[in-house]
Amino acid sequence: MTFAHGSTFGTDIQERAAALAAGFAPPELTHVFFVSGGSEAAETAIKLARQYWVDAARPGKYKIISKRASYHGATLGALSLSGFAARRAPYVPLLHAFPQIPEVHCRRCPFGLTYGRCAIECATALDEAIRREGADTVAAFIAEPVSGAANAAVVPPPEYFSVIREICDRHEVLLIADEVMTGFGRTGADFALDHWGVIPDLIVCAKGLGAGYVPIGAVIAHRRIADQIFRVSGQFVHGHTYAGNPLACATAAAVREYVRAHDLVAAARQKGEALRRELETLRTAPGVEEVRGLGLMWGVEFAAPPDHPASGAPGRAVVDAAFRNGLLVYPAGGALPGSPVNQILVGPPLTITDGELAELGTLLRRSVREAFA
Ligand SMILES: Cc1ncc(COP(=O)(O)O)c(C=O)c1O
């Protein structure tokens, strides 16, 4: 049976997929709500955070703070949280005006500071934003642990998320980790926040959950949040026809079992080292400004000379050259107002072989050379 509406039926395969997905999260995160993709998962997390505070008799808490240079999805709630000027522009009047704090990016620090001689102002900005808004109005803070489409594979300083966690706890604000890109092994850990030992309240996930075989996403919630909603309201007031679809869940369960059986998270960590070595050879190539990343999620940022045809969108020029050479990479950047598409994301399959990694390196070096020739 491939369809059973969640309002009436539970299915064994949904339970199994939920247990397998939660098995990748910290043990405190026990409850899974399936949806059909990343944007739906972000919407679900917003509503879950809101209902948690309503059920806690704190109905004034509704704002969700996010970062500039971020992407959380295309639907109106998720887009409201996304600091991505180019994707927001036509829809601005429809979006919620939630507060945002500056992005994390040490090489181009929005505070003009230098890492090692700063006080992680990019994190403490959250404390200031919550105070400014009033903690009684703020429900949650959402962030990508390693940024994706908006700022290709920028990795925060190691203490960033523990500072964020402490600020959230102090102000009673939930921490939502958007692990749509980073989740399920991509960065060489089950979830990227594991790298820094930080436990979020909600995890938003999709992409790697179904690994491209089916449209599926999920929110994985802390036991405390689920327990309170069950105790007070009895149920989460939310749903989609295809939430927890048995066919999607069966596929996601099979993917999770395959990833564990083949130890693909450890493989991503090891292969990530080989990918790093390949990409670091680009550091000195003309046009390349920064190479950064974690595991099998890497970003390269470019600057073409002002009189060069690629100067308006050097990331796009590299993507096009790579496409002609048989290599698929993703154009990124353009998130800050007026900024160009000046980056690419490199995210090979977790099953990539050593030979294919070497080929990736060769094709990318050739493509960068051609784009800036
Ligand atoms: C971090 C992040 N969150 C949310 C989304 C939205 O997911 P979807 O495109 O599946 O709706 C994306 C998509 O790229 C993403 O990268």
Short mmCIF file of C-alpha atoms and ligand atoms in Angstrom, two decimals:
data_model
loop_
_atom_site.label_atom_id
_atom_site.label_comp_id
_atom_site.label_asym_id
_atom_site.label_seq_id
_atom_site.Cartn_x
_atom_site.Cartn_y
_atom_site.Cartn_z
CA MET A 1 0.00 0.00 0.00
CA THR A 2 1.54 3.29 -1.04
CA PHE A 3 -0.87 5.74 0.58
CA ALA A 4 -2.40 6.05 4.04
CA HIS A 5 -3.37 9.48 5.35
CA GLY A 6 -1.57 10.33 8.56
CA SER A 7 -4.65 11.83 10.20
CA THR A 8 -6.23 8.36 10.34
CA PHE A 9 -3.42 5.82 9.93
CA GLY A 10 0.03 5.13 11.21
CA THR A 11 2.18 2.66 9.30
CA ASP A 12 4.94 0.35 10.47
CA ILE A 13 7.23 1.61 7.72
CA GLN A 14 6.79 5.21 8.86
CA GLU A 15 7.72 4.15 12.41
CA ARG A 16 10.74 2.31 11.05
CA ALA A 17 11.89 5.21 8.88
CA ALA A 18 11.43 7.57 11.87
CA ALA A 19 13.53 5.36 14.15
CA LEU A 20 16.26 5.12 11.49
CA ALA A 21 16.27 8.89 10.83
CA ALA A 22 16.28 9.73 14.55
CA GLY A 23 19.14 7.24 14.93
CA PHE A 24 21.36 9.77 13.12
CA ALA A 25 20.40 12.56 15.56
CA PRO A 26 21.55 13.03 19.17
CA PRO A 27 19.64 10.66 21.51
CA GLU A 28 17.59 13.55 22.99
CA LEU A 29 15.96 14.11 19.59
CA THR A 30 13.40 11.35 19.46
CA HIS A 31 10.35 12.41 17.44
CA VAL A 32 10.15 12.69 13.65
CA PHE A 33 7.57 14.49 11.49
CA PHE A 34 7.94 13.54 7.81
CA VAL A 35 7.15 15.93 4.95
CA SER A 36 8.05 16.02 1.24
CA GLY A 37 11.12 18.27 1.09
CA GLY A 38 13.32 20.88 2.72
CA SER A 39 11.01 23.90 2.47
CA GLU A 40 8.11 21.96 4.00
CA ALA A 41 10.46 20.82 6.74
CA ALA A 42 11.46 24.43 7.51
CA GLU A 43 7.77 25.44 7.63
CA THR A 44 7.10 22.53 9.96
CA ALA A 45 9.91 23.57 12.29
CA ILE A 46 8.57 27.15 12.43
CA LYS A 47 5.11 25.89 13.37
CA LEU A 48 6.44 23.32 15.83
CA ALA A 49 8.51 25.99 17.60
CA ARG A 50 5.47 28.26 17.72
CA GLN A 51 3.11 25.59 19.06
CA TYR A 52 5.68 24.61 21.68
CA TRP A 53 5.59 28.14 23.11
CA VAL A 54 1.79 28.40 22.85
CA ASP A 55 1.54 25.13 24.77
CA ALA A 56 4.04 26.48 27.29
CA ALA A 57 1.59 29.36 27.94
CA ARG A 58 4.07 31.82 26.34
CA PRO A 59 1.95 32.95 23.35
CA GLY A 60 3.99 36.14 22.84
CA LYS A 61 6.92 34.10 21.49
CA TYR A 62 6.62 33.89 17.69
CA LYS A 63 9.60 35.53 15.99
CA ILE A 64 12.22 33.35 14.33
CA ILE A 65 15.67 34.95 14.05
CA SER A 66 17.94 33.84 11.22
CA LYS A 67 21.23 34.82 9.61
CA ARG A 68 21.99 37.00 6.61
CA ALA A 69 23.40 34.99 3.69
CA SER A 70 21.25 31.96 4.44
CA TYR A 71 18.73 29.79 2.62
CA HIS A 72 15.92 27.86 4.26
CA GLY A 73 13.52 27.27 1.39
CA ALA A 74 11.21 28.71 -1.25
CA THR A 75 7.84 28.72 0.54
CA LEU A 76 6.80 31.99 2.16
CA GLY A 77 7.64 31.09 5.76
CA ALA A 78 10.98 29.52 4.86
CA LEU A 79 11.78 32.37 2.46
CA SER A 80 10.99 34.88 5.23
CA LEU A 81 13.84 33.34 7.22
CA SER A 82 16.21 33.22 4.26
CA GLY A 83 18.77 35.99 3.92
CA PHE A 84 18.99 35.63 0.15
CA ALA A 85 18.27 38.91 -1.62
CA ALA A 86 18.07 37.51 -5.15
CA ARG A 87 15.54 34.81 -4.21
CA ARG A 88 13.46 37.12 -2.00
CA ALA A 89 13.27 40.19 -4.26
CA PRO A 90 9.94 39.65 -6.09
CA TYR A 91 8.16 38.48 -2.93
CA VAL A 92 9.31 40.94 -0.27
CA PRO A 93 5.80 42.36 0.43
CA LEU A 94 4.57 38.83 1.18
CA LEU A 95 7.34 37.93 3.63
CA HIS A 96 7.41 38.22 7.42
CA ALA A 97 9.85 40.86 8.60
CA PHE A 98 11.70 38.65 11.06
CA PRO A 99 15.01 39.90 12.48
CA GLN A 100 18.34 38.72 11.05
CA ILE A 101 21.88 38.76 12.40
CA PRO A 102 25.06 39.02 10.30
CA GLU A 103 26.45 35.92 8.62
CA VAL A 104 29.47 33.97 9.84
CA HIS A 105 32.37 34.35 7.46
CA CYS A 106 35.80 34.89 8.94
CA ARG A 107 37.56 35.77 5.68
CA ARG A 108 35.02 38.51 4.98
CA CYS A 109 34.03 39.26 8.57
CA PRO A 110 30.89 41.43 8.60
CA PHE A 111 32.32 43.17 11.69
CA GLY A 112 35.71 43.77 10.05
CA LEU A 113 37.42 41.67 12.75
CA THR A 114 40.06 38.95 12.64
CA TYR A 115 39.44 35.47 14.05
CA GLY A 116 41.62 34.84 17.08
CA ARG A 117 41.41 38.51 18.05
CA CYS A 118 37.60 38.76 18.14
CA ALA A 119 34.94 37.78 20.67
CA ILE A 120 32.85 35.80 18.12
CA GLU A 121 30.72 38.89 17.53
CA CYS A 122 28.86 37.00 14.78
CA ALA A 123 27.44 34.76 17.56
CA THR A 124 27.00 37.36 20.30
CA ALA A 125 24.97 39.40 17.77
CA LEU A 126 22.19 36.90 18.54
CA ASP A 127 22.20 37.97 22.19
CA GLU A 128 21.86 41.61 21.13
CA ALA A 129 19.07 40.80 18.65
CA ILE A 130 17.08 38.86 21.26
CA ARG A 131 17.46 41.68 23.79
CA ARG A 132 16.44 44.25 21.19
CA GLU A 133 13.34 42.28 20.15
CA GLY A 134 12.54 41.16 23.71
CA ALA A 135 13.10 37.51 24.62
CA ASP A 136 9.36 37.20 25.29
CA THR A 137 8.72 37.67 21.56
CA VAL A 138 11.38 35.30 20.16
CA ALA A 139 10.48 31.63 19.57
CA ALA A 140 13.62 30.31 17.86
CA PHE A 141 16.88 30.91 16.03
CA ILE A 142 17.49 28.96 12.82
CA ALA A 143 20.85 28.42 11.11
CA GLU A 144 22.58 26.17 8.62
CA PRO A 145 25.55 24.62 10.50
CA VAL A 146 27.65 24.98 7.32
CA SER A 147 26.07 27.44 4.91
CA GLY A 148 24.89 26.20 1.52
CA ALA A 149 23.42 27.99 -1.50
CA ALA A 150 23.80 31.48 -0.01
CA ASN A 151 27.47 31.24 0.98
CA ALA A 152 28.98 28.02 -0.35
CA ALA A 153 30.29 25.77 2.45
CA VAL A 154 31.41 28.47 4.88
CA VAL A 155 32.36 26.65 8.09
CA PRO A 156 31.88 28.65 11.33
CA PRO A 157 34.64 28.97 13.92
CA PRO A 158 34.62 25.92 16.25
CA GLU A 159 33.09 27.75 19.24
CA TYR A 160 30.34 29.49 17.23
CA PHE A 161 27.51 27.04 17.88
CA SER A 162 28.29 26.48 21.57
CA VAL A 163 28.08 30.26 22.07
CA ILE A 164 24.79 30.28 20.12
CA ARG A 165 23.45 27.35 22.21
CA GLU A 166 24.29 29.16 25.44
CA ILE A 167 22.57 32.36 24.26
CA CYS A 168 19.45 30.42 23.20
CA ASP A 169 19.29 28.63 26.56
CA ARG A 170 19.76 31.84 28.51
CA HIS A 171 16.87 33.57 26.68
CA GLU A 172 14.64 30.48 26.36
CA VAL A 173 14.84 30.49 22.58
CA LEU A 174 14.79 27.22 20.60
CA LEU A 175 17.74 26.37 18.36
CA ILE A 176 16.73 25.00 14.95
CA ALA A 177 19.52 23.41 12.90
CA ASP A 178 18.73 23.50 9.18
CA GLU A 179 20.61 20.39 8.10
CA VAL A 180 18.87 20.07 4.72
CA MET A 181 22.24 20.20 2.92
CA THR A 182 24.54 19.07 5.71
CA GLY A 183 22.51 16.20 7.20
CA PHE A 184 23.04 12.44 7.03
CA GLY A 185 26.77 12.32 6.50
CA ARG A 186 27.46 15.07 3.96
CA THR A 187 30.04 16.81 6.19
CA GLY A 188 31.59 13.61 7.55
CA ALA A 189 29.37 13.49 10.66
CA ASP A 190 25.80 12.19 10.99
CA PHE A 191 24.64 15.79 11.40
CA ALA A 192 27.01 18.74 11.05
CA LEU A 193 26.36 20.11 14.56
CA ASP A 194 27.94 16.86 15.85
CA HIS A 195 31.33 18.32 14.84
CA TRP A 196 30.98 20.81 17.67
CA GLY A 197 29.04 18.64 20.17
CA VAL A 198 26.00 20.97 20.10
CA ILE A 199 22.49 19.56 20.52
CA PRO A 200 19.74 21.55 18.77
CA ASP A 201 16.05 21.50 19.72
CA LEU A 202 14.84 20.82 16.19
CA ILE A 203 16.63 19.46 13.12
CA VAL A 204 15.28 20.34 9.67
CA CYS A 205 16.40 17.76 7.10
CA ALA A 206 15.61 16.55 3.58
CA LYS A 207 18.00 15.95 0.63
CA GLY A 208 20.18 13.12 1.99
CA LEU A 209 17.21 11.57 3.82
CA GLY A 210 15.88 10.12 0.57
CA ALA A 211 19.17 10.56 -1.32
CA GLY A 212 17.32 11.70 -4.44
CA TYR A 213 15.24 8.51 -4.80
CA VAL A 214 12.03 10.04 -3.37
CA PRO A 215 10.87 13.49 -2.29
CA ILE A 216 11.05 13.39 1.50
CA GLY A 217 12.03 15.73 4.32
CA ALA A 218 11.55 15.75 8.07
CA VAL A 219 11.80 17.60 11.32
CA ILE A 220 13.44 15.69 14.15
CA ALA A 221 12.36 17.11 17.50
CA HIS A 222 13.74 17.07 21.01
CA ARG A 223 11.74 14.77 23.30
CA ARG A 224 10.94 17.75 25.54
CA ILE A 225 9.16 19.56 22.69
CA ALA A 226 7.15 16.55 21.52
CA ASP A 227 6.22 15.54 25.08
CA GLN A 228 4.88 18.98 25.90
CA ILE A 229 2.78 19.20 22.75
CA PHE A 230 1.30 15.74 23.36
CA ARG A 231 0.63 16.61 27.00
CA VAL A 232 -0.95 20.04 26.44
CA SER A 233 -2.57 20.09 22.97
CA GLY A 234 -2.64 16.36 22.34
CA GLN A 235 -1.40 16.83 18.79
CA PHE A 236 0.71 19.00 16.51
CA VAL A 237 -1.73 21.20 14.55
CA HIS A 238 -0.11 20.65 11.14
CA GLY A 239 -0.16 18.17 8.29
CA HIS A 240 0.24 17.48 4.59
CA THR A 241 -1.47 14.80 2.50
CA TYR A 242 1.87 13.18 1.72
CA ALA A 243 3.41 13.56 5.17
CA GLY A 244 4.77 10.16 6.12
CA ASN A 245 3.86 8.63 2.76
CA PRO A 246 4.61 4.88 3.07
CA LEU A 247 6.44 4.63 -0.26
CA ALA A 248 8.64 7.63 0.59
CA CYS A 249 9.26 6.26 4.09
CA ALA A 250 10.16 2.79 2.78
CA THR A 251 12.68 4.37 0.43
CA ALA A 252 14.14 6.63 3.12
CA ALA A 253 14.44 3.62 5.45
CA ALA A 254 16.29 1.67 2.76
CA VAL A 255 18.63 4.62 2.16
CA ARG A 256 19.36 4.95 5.89
CA GLU A 257 20.11 1.22 6.14
CA TYR A 258 22.41 1.38 3.10
CA VAL A 259 24.30 4.37 4.49
CA ARG A 260 24.88 2.57 7.81
CA ALA A 261 25.67 -0.83 6.25
CA HIS A 262 28.31 0.76 4.00
CA ASP A 263 29.57 3.17 6.65
CA LEU A 264 29.13 6.09 4.27
CA VAL A 265 29.43 8.75 6.97
CA ALA A 266 32.96 7.62 7.82
CA ALA A 267 33.58 7.32 4.07
CA ALA A 268 32.49 10.96 3.59
CA ARG A 269 34.97 11.97 6.28
CA GLN A 270 37.85 10.06 4.64
CA LYS A 271 36.98 11.02 1.07
CA GLY A 272 36.54 14.60 2.26
CA GLU A 273 40.28 14.67 2.93
CA ALA A 274 40.99 13.59 -0.66
CA LEU A 275 38.52 16.18 -1.95
CA ARG A 276 40.17 18.86 0.19
CA ARG A 277 43.57 17.99 -1.33
CA GLU A 278 42.12 18.18 -4.85
CA LEU A 279 40.41 21.54 -4.26
CA GLU A 280 43.29 23.12 -2.39
CA THR A 281 45.35 22.93 -5.59
CA LEU A 282 42.96 25.64 -6.83
CA ARG A 283 43.95 28.12 -4.12
CA THR A 284 46.61 29.76 -6.28
CA ALA A 285 44.65 29.58 -9.56
CA PRO A 286 43.73 32.90 -11.22
CA GLY A 287 40.28 34.08 -10.11
CA VAL A 288 40.13 31.91 -6.96
CA GLU A 289 39.61 33.85 -3.73
CA GLU A 290 38.81 31.15 -1.16
CA VAL A 291 38.49 27.37 -0.91
CA ARG A 292 36.61 26.10 2.16
CA GLY A 293 34.46 23.22 3.33
CA LEU A 294 33.97 20.17 5.48
CA GLY A 295 33.67 16.49 4.57
CA LEU A 296 32.16 16.20 1.11
CA MET A 297 30.70 19.73 1.11
CA TRP A 298 33.08 22.30 -0.38
CA GLY A 299 32.83 25.81 -1.73
CA VAL A 300 35.08 27.85 -3.98
CA GLU A 301 34.74 31.63 -4.24
CA PHE A 302 35.91 33.60 -7.27
CA ALA A 303 36.63 37.14 -8.40
CA ALA A 304 37.08 37.87 -12.08
CA PRO A 305 38.90 41.07 -13.15
CA PRO A 306 36.36 43.91 -13.59
CA ASP A 307 36.81 44.06 -17.41
CA HIS A 308 36.41 40.25 -17.79
CA PRO A 309 33.12 38.94 -19.32
CA ALA A 310 32.62 36.69 -16.26
CA SER A 311 32.99 39.54 -13.75
CA GLY A 312 29.20 39.83 -13.13
CA ALA A 313 28.80 36.18 -12.19
CA PRO A 314 32.13 34.35 -12.04
CA GLY A 315 30.52 31.38 -10.24
CA ARG A 316 28.10 30.97 -13.13
CA ALA A 317 30.98 31.07 -15.64
CA VAL A 318 32.71 28.21 -13.79
CA VAL A 319 29.46 26.19 -13.56
CA ASP A 320 28.95 26.59 -17.33
CA ALA A 321 32.54 25.61 -18.16
CA ALA A 322 32.26 22.60 -15.81
CA PHE A 323 28.99 21.54 -17.47
CA ARG A 324 30.71 21.59 -20.88
CA ASN A 325 33.47 19.43 -19.38
CA GLY A 326 30.99 16.89 -17.95
CA LEU A 327 31.17 18.01 -14.30
CA LEU A 328 28.12 19.21 -12.36
CA VAL A 329 28.71 21.83 -9.67
CA TYR A 330 26.21 24.26 -8.14
CA PRO A 331 26.26 28.06 -8.52
CA ALA A 332 26.14 29.86 -5.17
CA GLY A 333 26.34 33.37 -3.76
CA GLY A 334 24.21 36.38 -4.64
CA ALA A 335 22.66 36.30 -1.18
CA LEU A 336 23.74 39.70 0.11
CA PRO A 337 22.02 42.61 -1.68
CA GLY A 338 23.91 43.46 -4.86
CA SER A 339 26.40 40.61 -4.50
CA PRO A 340 27.24 38.49 -7.56
CA VAL A 341 26.94 34.73 -8.09
CA ASN A 342 30.63 34.37 -7.30
CA GLN A 343 30.85 30.89 -5.76
CA ILE A 344 30.33 27.22 -6.51
CA LEU A 345 29.34 24.34 -4.25
CA VAL A 346 30.96 20.97 -4.81
CA GLY A 347 28.97 18.10 -3.31
CA PRO A 348 29.79 14.72 -4.83
CA PRO A 349 27.86 11.55 -3.92
CA LEU A 350 28.95 9.88 -0.66
CA THR A 351 29.73 6.83 -2.82
CA ILE A 352 32.28 8.65 -5.02
CA THR A 353 35.41 6.59 -5.70
CA ASP A 354 39.02 7.73 -5.36
CA GLY A 355 39.38 7.68 -9.15
CA GLU A 356 36.29 9.83 -9.57
CA LEU A 357 37.58 12.30 -6.97
CA ALA A 358 40.79 12.69 -8.94
CA GLU A 359 38.76 13.16 -12.14
CA LEU A 360 36.60 15.77 -10.35
CA GLY A 361 39.76 17.69 -9.44
CA THR A 362 41.12 17.55 -12.99
CA LEU A 363 37.83 18.66 -14.56
CA LEU A 364 37.33 21.48 -12.07
CA ARG A 365 40.87 22.83 -12.53
CA ARG A 366 40.33 22.77 -16.31
CA SER A 367 36.93 24.48 -15.96
CA VAL A 368 38.28 27.28 -13.72
CA ARG A 369 41.14 27.83 -16.16
CA GLU A 370 38.72 28.05 -19.09
CA ALA A 371 36.26 30.31 -17.26
CA PHE A 372 38.93 32.90 -16.55
CA ALA A 373 40.99 32.47 -19.74
C1 LIG B 1 19.71 24.59 3.89
C2 LIG B 1 18.48 24.42 3.06
N1 LIG B 1 17.28 24.50 3.65
C3 LIG B 1 16.14 24.34 2.94
C4 LIG B 1 16.17 24.09 1.59
C5 LIG B 1 14.89 23.92 0.83
O1 LIG B 1 14.73 22.59 0.46
P1 LIG B 1 13.83 22.16 -0.79
O2 LIG B 1 14.50 22.69 -2.01
O3 LIG B 1 13.83 20.66 -0.71
O4 LIG B 1 12.47 22.72 -0.56
C6 LIG B 1 17.40 24.00 0.94
C7 LIG B 1 17.47 23.74 -0.53
O5 LIG B 1 18.49 23.78 -1.15
C8 LIG B 1 18.59 24.17 1.69
O6 LIG B 1 19.80 24.11 1.12
#
